[in-house]
Short mmCIF file of N, CA and C in Angstrom, two decimals:
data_model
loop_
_atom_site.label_atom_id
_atom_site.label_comp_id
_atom_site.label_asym_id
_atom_site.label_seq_id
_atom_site.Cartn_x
_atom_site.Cartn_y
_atom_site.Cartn_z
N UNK A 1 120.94 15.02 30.97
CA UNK A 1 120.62 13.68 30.50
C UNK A 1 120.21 13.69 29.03
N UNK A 2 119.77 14.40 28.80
CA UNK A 2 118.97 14.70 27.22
C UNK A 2 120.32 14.55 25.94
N UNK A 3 121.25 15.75 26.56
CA UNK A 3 122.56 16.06 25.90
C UNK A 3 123.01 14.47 25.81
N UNK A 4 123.12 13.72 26.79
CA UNK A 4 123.77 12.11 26.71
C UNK A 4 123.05 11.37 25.41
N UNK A 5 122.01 11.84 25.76
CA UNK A 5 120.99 10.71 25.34
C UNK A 5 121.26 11.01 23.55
N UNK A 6 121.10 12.22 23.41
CA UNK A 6 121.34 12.66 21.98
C UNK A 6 122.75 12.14 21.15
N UNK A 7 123.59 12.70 22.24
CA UNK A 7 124.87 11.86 21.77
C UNK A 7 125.01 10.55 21.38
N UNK A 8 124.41 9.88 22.17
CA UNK A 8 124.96 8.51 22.16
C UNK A 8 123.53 7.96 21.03
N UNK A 9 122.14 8.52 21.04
CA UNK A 9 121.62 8.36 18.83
C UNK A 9 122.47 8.51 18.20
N UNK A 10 123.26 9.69 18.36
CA UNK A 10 124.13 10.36 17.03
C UNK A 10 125.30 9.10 16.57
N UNK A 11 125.76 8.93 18.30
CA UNK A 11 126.73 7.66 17.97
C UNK A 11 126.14 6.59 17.26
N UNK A 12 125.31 6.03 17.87
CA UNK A 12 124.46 5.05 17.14
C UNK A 12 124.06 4.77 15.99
N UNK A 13 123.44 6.22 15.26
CA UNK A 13 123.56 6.81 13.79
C UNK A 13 124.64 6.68 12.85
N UNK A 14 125.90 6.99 13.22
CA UNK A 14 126.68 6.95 12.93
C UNK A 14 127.01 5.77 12.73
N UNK A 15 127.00 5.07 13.82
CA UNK A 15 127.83 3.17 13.76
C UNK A 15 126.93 2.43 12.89
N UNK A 16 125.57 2.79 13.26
CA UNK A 16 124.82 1.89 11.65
C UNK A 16 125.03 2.47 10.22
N UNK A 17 125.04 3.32 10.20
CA UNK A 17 125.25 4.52 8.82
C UNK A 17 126.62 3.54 8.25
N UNK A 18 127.53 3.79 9.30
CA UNK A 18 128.84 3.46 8.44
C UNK A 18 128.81 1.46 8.51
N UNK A 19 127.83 0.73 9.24
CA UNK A 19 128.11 -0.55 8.32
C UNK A 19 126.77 -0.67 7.19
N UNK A 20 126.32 0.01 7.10
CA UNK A 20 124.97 -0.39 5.79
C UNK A 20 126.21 -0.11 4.61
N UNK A 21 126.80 1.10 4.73
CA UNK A 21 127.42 1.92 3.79
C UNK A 21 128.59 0.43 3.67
N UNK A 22 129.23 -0.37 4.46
CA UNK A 22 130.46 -1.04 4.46
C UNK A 22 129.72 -2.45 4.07
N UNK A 23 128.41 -2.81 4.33
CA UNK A 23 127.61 -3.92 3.47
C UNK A 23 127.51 -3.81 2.22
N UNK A 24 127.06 -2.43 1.69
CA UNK A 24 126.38 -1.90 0.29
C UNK A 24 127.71 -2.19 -0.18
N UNK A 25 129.12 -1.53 -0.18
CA UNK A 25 129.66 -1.90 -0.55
C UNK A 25 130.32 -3.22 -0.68
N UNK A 26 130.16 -4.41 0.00
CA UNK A 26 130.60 -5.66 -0.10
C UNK A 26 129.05 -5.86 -0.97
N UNK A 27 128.13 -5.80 -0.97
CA UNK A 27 127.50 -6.24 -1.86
C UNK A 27 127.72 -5.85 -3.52
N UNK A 28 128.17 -4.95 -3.57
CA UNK A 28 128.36 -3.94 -4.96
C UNK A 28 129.89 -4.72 -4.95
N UNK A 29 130.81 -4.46 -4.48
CA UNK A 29 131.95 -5.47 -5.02
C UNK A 29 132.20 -6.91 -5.49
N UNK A 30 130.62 -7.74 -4.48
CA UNK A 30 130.60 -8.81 -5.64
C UNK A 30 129.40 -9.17 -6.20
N UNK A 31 128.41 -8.31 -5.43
CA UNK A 31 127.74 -8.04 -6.92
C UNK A 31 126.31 -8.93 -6.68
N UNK A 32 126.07 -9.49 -5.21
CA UNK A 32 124.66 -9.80 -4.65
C UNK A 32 124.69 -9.63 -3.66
N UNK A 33 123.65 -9.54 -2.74
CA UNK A 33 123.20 -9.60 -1.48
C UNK A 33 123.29 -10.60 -0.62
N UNK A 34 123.00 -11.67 -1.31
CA UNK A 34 122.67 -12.89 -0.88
C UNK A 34 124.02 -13.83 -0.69
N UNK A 35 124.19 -13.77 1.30
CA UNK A 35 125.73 -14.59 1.09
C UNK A 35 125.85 -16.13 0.58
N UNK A 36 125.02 -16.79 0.13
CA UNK A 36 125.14 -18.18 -0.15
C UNK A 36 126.01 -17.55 -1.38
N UNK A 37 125.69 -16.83 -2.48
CA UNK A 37 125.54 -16.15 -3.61
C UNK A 37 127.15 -15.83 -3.43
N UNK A 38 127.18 -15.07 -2.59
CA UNK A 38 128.64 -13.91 -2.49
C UNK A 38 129.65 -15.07 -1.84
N UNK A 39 129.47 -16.02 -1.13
CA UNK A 39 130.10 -17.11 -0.38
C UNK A 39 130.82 -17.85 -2.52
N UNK A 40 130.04 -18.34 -3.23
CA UNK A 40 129.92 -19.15 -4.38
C UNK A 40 131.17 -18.25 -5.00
N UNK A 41 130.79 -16.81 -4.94
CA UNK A 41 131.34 -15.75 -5.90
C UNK A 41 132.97 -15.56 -5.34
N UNK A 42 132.89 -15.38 -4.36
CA UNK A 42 134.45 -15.43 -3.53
C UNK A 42 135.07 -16.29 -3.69
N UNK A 43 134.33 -17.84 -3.48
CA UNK A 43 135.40 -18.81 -3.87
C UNK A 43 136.07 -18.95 -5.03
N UNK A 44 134.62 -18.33 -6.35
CA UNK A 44 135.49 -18.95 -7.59
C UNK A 44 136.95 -17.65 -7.68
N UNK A 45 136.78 -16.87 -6.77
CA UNK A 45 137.60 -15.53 -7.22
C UNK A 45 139.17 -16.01 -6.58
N UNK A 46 138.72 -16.93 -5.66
CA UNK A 46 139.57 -17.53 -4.76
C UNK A 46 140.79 -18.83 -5.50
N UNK A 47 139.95 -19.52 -6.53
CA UNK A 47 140.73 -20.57 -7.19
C UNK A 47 142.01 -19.71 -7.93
N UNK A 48 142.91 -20.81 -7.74
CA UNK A 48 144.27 -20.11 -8.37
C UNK A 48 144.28 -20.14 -9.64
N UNK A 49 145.18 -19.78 -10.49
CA UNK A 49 144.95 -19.45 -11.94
C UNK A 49 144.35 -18.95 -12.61
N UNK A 50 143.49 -18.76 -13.82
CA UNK A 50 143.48 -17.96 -14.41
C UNK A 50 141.63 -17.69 -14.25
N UNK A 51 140.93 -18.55 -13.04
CA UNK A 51 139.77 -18.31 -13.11
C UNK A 51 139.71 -17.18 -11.74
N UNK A 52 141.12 -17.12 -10.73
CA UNK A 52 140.66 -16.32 -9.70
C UNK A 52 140.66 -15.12 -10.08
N UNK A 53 140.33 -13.89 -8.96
CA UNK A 53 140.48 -12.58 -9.23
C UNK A 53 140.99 -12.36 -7.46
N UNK A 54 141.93 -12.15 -7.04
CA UNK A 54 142.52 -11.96 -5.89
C UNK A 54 142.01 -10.89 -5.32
N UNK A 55 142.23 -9.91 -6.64
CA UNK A 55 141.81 -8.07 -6.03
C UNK A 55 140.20 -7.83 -5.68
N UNK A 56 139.41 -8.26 -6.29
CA UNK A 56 138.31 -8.84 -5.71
C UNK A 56 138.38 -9.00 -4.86
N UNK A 57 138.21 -10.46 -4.04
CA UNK A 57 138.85 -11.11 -2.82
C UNK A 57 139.31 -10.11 -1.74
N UNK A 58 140.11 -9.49 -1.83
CA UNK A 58 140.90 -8.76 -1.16
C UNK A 58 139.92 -7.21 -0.72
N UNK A 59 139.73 -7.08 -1.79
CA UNK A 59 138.92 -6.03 -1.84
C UNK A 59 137.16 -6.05 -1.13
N UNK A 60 136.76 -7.12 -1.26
CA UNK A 60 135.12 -7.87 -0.51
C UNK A 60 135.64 -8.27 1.08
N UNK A 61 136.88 -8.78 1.35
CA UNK A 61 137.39 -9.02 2.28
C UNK A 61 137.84 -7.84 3.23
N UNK A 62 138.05 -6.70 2.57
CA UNK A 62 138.56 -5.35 3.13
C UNK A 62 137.39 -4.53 3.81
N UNK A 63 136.11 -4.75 2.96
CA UNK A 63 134.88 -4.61 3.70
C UNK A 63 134.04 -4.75 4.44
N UNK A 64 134.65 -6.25 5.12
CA UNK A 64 134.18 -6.65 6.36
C UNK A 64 134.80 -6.26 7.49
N UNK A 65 134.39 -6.04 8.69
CA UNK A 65 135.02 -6.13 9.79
C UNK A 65 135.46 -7.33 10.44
N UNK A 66 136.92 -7.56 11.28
CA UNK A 66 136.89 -8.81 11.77
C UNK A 66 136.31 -9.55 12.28
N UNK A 67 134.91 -9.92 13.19
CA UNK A 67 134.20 -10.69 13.07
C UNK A 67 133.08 -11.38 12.28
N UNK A 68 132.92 -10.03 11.38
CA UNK A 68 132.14 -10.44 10.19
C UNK A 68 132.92 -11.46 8.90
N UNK A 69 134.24 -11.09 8.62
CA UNK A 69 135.58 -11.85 8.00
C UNK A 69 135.47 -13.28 8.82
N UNK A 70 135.16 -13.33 10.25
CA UNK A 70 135.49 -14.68 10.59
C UNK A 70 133.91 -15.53 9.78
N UNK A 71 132.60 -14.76 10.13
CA UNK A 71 131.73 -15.87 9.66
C UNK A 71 131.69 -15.72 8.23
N UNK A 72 132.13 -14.74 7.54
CA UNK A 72 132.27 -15.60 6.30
C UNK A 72 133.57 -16.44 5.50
N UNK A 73 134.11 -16.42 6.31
CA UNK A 73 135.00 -17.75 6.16
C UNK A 73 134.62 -18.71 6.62
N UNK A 74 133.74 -18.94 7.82
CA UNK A 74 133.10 -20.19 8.06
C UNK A 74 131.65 -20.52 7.26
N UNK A 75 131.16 -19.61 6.40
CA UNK A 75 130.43 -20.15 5.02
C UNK A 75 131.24 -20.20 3.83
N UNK A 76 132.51 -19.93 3.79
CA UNK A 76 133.19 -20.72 2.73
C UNK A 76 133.40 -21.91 2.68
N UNK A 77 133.90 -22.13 4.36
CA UNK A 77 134.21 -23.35 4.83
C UNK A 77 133.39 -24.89 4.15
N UNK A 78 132.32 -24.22 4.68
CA UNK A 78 130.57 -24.82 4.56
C UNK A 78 130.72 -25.19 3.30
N UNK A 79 130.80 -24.15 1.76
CA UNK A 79 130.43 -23.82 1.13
C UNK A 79 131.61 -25.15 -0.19
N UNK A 80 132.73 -24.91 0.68
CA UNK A 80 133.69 -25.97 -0.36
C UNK A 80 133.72 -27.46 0.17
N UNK A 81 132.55 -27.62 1.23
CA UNK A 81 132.46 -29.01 1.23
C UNK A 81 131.24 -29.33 1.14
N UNK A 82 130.01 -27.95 0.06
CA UNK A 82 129.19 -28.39 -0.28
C UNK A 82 129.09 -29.97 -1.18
N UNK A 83 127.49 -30.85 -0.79
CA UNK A 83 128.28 -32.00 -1.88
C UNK A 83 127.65 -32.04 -3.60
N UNK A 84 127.93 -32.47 -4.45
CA UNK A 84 127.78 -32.72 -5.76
C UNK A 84 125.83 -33.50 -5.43
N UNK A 85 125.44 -32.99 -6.34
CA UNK A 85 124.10 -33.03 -6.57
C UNK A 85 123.56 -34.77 -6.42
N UNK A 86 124.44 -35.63 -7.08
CA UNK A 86 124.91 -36.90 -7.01
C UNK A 86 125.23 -37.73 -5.99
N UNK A 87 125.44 -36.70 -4.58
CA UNK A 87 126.28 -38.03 -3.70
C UNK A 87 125.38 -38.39 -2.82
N UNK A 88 125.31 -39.11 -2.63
CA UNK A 88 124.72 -40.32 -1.93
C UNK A 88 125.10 -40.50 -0.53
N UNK A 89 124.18 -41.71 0.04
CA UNK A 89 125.06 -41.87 1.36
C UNK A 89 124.61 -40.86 2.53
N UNK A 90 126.10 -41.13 3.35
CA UNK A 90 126.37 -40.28 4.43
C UNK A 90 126.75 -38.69 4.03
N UNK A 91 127.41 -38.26 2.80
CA UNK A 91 127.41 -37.70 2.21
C UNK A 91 126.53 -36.46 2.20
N UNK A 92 125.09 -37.51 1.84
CA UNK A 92 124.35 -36.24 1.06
C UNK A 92 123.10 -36.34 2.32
N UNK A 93 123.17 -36.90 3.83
CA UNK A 93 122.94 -36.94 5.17
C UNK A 93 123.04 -36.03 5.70
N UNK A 94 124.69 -35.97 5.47
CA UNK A 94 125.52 -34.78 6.16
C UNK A 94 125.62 -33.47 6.02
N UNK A 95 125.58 -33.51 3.98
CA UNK A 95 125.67 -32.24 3.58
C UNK A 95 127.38 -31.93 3.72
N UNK A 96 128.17 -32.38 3.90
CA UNK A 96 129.09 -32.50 3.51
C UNK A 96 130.25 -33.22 3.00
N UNK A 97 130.83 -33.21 1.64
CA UNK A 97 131.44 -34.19 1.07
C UNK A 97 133.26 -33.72 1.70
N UNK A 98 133.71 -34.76 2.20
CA UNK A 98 135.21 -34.15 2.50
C UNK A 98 136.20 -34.27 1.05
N UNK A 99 135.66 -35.09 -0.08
CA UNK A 99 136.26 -35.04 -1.56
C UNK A 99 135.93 -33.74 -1.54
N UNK A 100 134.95 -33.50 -1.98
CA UNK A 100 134.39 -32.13 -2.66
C UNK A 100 135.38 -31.30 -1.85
N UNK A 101 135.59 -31.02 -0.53
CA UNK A 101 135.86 -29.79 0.06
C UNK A 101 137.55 -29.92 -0.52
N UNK A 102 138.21 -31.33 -0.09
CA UNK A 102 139.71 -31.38 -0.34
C UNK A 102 139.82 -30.79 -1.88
N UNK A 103 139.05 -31.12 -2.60
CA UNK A 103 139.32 -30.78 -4.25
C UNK A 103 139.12 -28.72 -4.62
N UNK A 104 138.36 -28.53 -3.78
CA UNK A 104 138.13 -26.73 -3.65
C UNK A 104 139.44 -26.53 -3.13
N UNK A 105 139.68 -27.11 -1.70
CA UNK A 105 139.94 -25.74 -1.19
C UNK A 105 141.53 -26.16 -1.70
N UNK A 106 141.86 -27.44 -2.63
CA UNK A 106 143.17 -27.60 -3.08
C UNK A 106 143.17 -26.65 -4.48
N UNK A 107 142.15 -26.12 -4.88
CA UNK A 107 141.62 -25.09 -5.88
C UNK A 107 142.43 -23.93 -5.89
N UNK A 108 142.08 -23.90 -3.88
CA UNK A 108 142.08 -21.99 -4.01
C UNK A 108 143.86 -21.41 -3.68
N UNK A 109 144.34 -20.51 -4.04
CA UNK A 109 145.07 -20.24 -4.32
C UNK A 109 145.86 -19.88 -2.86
N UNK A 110 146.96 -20.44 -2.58
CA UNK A 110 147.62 -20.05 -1.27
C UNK A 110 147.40 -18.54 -0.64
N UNK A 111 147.39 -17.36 -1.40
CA UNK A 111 147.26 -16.45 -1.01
C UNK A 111 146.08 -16.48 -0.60
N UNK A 112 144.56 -16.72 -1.22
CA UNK A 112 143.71 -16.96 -0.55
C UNK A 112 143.39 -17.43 0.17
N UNK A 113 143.75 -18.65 0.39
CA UNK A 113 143.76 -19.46 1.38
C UNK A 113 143.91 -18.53 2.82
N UNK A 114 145.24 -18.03 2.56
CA UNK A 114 145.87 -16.92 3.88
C UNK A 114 144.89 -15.92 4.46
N UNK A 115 144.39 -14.95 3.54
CA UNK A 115 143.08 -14.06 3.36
C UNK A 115 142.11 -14.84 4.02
N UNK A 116 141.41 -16.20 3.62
CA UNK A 116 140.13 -16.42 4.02
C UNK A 116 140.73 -17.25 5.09
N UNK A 117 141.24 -17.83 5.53
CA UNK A 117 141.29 -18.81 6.62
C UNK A 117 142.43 -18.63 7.83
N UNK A 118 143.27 -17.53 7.24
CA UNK A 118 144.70 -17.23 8.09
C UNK A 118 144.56 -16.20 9.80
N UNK A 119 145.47 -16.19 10.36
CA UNK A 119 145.70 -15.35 11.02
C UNK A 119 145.45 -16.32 12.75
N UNK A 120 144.45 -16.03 13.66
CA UNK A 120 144.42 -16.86 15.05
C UNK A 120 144.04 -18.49 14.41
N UNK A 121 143.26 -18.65 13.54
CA UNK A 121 142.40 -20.11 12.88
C UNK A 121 143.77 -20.18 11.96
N UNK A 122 144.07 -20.25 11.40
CA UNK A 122 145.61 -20.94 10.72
C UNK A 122 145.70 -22.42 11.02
N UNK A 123 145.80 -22.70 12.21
CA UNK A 123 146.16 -24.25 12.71
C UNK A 123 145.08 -24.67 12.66
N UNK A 124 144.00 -24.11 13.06
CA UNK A 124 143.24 -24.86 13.72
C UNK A 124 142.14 -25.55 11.75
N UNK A 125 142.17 -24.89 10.89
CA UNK A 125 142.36 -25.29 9.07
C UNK A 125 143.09 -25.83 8.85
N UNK A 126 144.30 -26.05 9.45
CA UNK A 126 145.57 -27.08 8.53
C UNK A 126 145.03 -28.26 9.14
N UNK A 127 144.58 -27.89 10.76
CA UNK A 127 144.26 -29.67 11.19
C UNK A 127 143.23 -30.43 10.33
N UNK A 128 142.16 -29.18 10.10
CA UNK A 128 140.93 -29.79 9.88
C UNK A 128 140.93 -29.93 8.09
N UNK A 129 142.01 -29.35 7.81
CA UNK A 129 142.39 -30.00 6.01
C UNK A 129 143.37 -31.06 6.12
N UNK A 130 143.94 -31.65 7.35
CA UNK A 130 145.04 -32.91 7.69
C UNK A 130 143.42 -34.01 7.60
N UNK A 131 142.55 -33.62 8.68
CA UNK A 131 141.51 -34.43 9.03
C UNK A 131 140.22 -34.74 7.37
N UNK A 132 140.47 -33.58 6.94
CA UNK A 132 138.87 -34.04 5.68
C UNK A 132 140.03 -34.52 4.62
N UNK A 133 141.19 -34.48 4.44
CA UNK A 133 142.16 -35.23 3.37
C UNK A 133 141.93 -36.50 3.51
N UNK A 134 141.90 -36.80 4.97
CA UNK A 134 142.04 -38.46 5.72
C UNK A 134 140.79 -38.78 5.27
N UNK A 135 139.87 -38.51 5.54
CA UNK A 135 138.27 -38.36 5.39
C UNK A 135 137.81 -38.67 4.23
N UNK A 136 138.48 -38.06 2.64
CA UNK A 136 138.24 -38.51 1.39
C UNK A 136 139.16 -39.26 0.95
N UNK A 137 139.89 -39.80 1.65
CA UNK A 137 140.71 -41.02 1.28
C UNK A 137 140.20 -41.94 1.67
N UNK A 138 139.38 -42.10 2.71
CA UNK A 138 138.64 -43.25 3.64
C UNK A 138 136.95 -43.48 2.50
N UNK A 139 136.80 -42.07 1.63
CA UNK A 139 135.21 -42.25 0.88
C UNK A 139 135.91 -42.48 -0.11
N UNK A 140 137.26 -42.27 -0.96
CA UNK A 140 137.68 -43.04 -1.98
C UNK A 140 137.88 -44.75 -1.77
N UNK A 141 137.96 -45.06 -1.17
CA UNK A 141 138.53 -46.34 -0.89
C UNK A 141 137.28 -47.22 -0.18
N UNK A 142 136.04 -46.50 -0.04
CA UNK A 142 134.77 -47.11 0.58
C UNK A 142 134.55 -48.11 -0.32
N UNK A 143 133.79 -49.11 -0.10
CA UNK A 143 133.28 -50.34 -1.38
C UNK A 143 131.75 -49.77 -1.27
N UNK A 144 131.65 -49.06 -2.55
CA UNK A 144 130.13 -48.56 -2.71
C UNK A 144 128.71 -49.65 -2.85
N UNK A 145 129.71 -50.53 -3.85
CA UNK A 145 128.73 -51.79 -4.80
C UNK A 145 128.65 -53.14 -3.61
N UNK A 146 129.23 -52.94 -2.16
CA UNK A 146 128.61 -53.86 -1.52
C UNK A 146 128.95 -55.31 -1.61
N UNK A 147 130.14 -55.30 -2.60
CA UNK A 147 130.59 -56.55 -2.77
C UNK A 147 131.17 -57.28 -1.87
N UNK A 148 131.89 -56.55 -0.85
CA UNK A 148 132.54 -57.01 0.73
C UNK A 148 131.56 -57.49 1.02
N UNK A 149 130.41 -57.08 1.69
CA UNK A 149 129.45 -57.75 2.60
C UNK A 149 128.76 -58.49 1.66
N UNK A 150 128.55 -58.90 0.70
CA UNK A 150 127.83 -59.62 -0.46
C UNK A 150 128.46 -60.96 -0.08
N UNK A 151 129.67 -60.82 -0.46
CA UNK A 151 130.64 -61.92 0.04
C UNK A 151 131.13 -62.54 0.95
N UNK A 152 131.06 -61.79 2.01
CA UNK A 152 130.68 -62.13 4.03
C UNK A 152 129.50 -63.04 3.94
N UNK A 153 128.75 -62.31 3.61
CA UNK A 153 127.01 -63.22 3.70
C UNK A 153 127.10 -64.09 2.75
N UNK A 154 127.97 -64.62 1.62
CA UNK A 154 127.46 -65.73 0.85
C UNK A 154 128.27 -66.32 1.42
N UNK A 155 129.40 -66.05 2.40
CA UNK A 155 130.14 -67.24 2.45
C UNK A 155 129.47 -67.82 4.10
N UNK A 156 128.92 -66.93 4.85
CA UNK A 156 128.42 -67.50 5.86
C UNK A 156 127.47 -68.10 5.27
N UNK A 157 126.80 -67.98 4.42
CA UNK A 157 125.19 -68.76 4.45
C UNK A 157 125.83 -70.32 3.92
N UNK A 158 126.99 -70.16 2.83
CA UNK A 158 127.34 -71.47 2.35
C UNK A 158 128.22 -72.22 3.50
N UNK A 159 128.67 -71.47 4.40
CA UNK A 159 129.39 -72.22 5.62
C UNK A 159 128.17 -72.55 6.46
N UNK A 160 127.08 -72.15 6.63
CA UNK A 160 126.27 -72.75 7.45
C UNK A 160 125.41 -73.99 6.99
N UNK A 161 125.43 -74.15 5.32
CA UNK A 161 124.36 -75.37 5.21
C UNK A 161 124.84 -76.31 5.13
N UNK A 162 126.13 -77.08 6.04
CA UNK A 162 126.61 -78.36 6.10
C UNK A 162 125.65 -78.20 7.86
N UNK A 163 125.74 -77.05 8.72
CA UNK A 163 125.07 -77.48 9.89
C UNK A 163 123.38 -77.64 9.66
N UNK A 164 123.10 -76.93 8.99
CA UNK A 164 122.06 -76.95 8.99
C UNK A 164 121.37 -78.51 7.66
N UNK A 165 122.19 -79.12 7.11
CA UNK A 165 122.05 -79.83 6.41
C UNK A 165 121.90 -81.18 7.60
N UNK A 166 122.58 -81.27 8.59
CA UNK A 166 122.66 -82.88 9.37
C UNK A 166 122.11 -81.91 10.72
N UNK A 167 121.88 -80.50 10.63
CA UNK A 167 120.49 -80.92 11.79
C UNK A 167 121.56 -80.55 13.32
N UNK A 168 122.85 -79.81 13.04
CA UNK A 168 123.53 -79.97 14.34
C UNK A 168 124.15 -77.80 14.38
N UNK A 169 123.05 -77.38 14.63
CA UNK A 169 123.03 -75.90 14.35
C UNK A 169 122.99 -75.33 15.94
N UNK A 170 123.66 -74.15 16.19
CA UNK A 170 122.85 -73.30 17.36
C UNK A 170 121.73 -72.77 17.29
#
């Protein structure tokens, strides 16, 4: 029993040894600890043109294991529909802007895209970038200044004071 028991520390030793060593390095490739931090740092590496860095990306991404790869793609997720310091509303309720996110993740570069969001989840991101597209077309087109209902209510109040003028009201 002893012999088992030793083995299976050693294993144990081993399996933590080699992810501190596979953290240290995702931290040293982009360069903090802190995933809000490394989430910020990936994305900008992620935008296409001349601000991404792919090999990066690829390389911080190579350091995770696949379930660790899945939750930090779901704090990217998070992370590109953080909202603008500014928004208001349901918005800044929610903590998530579907502008903000459509305008990132139309940012990040197809290959990334593939990298951070691809593989079994594929569909299940195209729906939910079909759905937050719909979503900031519906907060573009919102009437912020209230003038719709401004104008509902002045026209009911001026449609009501002929009843209420002769006294024949519900």
């Amino acid at each position: 029993k002893a012999d088992g028991a030793l083995y299976a520390l050693r294993r144990a030793d081993r399996y933590t040894r080699m992810g501190m060593e596979r953290m240290d390095r995702f931290s040293k490739i982009v360069g903090t600890e802190n995933p809000q931090q490394a989430a910020g740092i990936l994305i900008r590496s992620a935008y296409d043109g001349t601000k991404g860095n792919m090999g990066m990306l690829r390389t911080a991404m190579g350091a995770l294991r696949p379930e660790e790869r899945a939750q930090f793609s779901s704090l990217v997720l998070r992370e590109l529909g953080k909202p603008n310091k500014s928004a208001g509303g349901i918005v800044q309720e929610v903590g998530f802007s579907p502008e903000t996110a459509l305008t990132n993740f139309n940012a990040m570069s197809p290959g990334a895209r593939t990298l951070l969001f691809g593989g079994e989840h594929a569909s299940a991101i195209d729906d939910l970038y079909r759905m937050v597209s719909r979503l900031a077309n519906v907060e573009k087109t919102a009437n912020r200044s209230r003038s719709g209902t401004n104008a509902i209510n002045m026209t009911a109040a001026f449609g009501s004071l002929p009843a209420i003028a002769t006294g024949h009201f519900m």
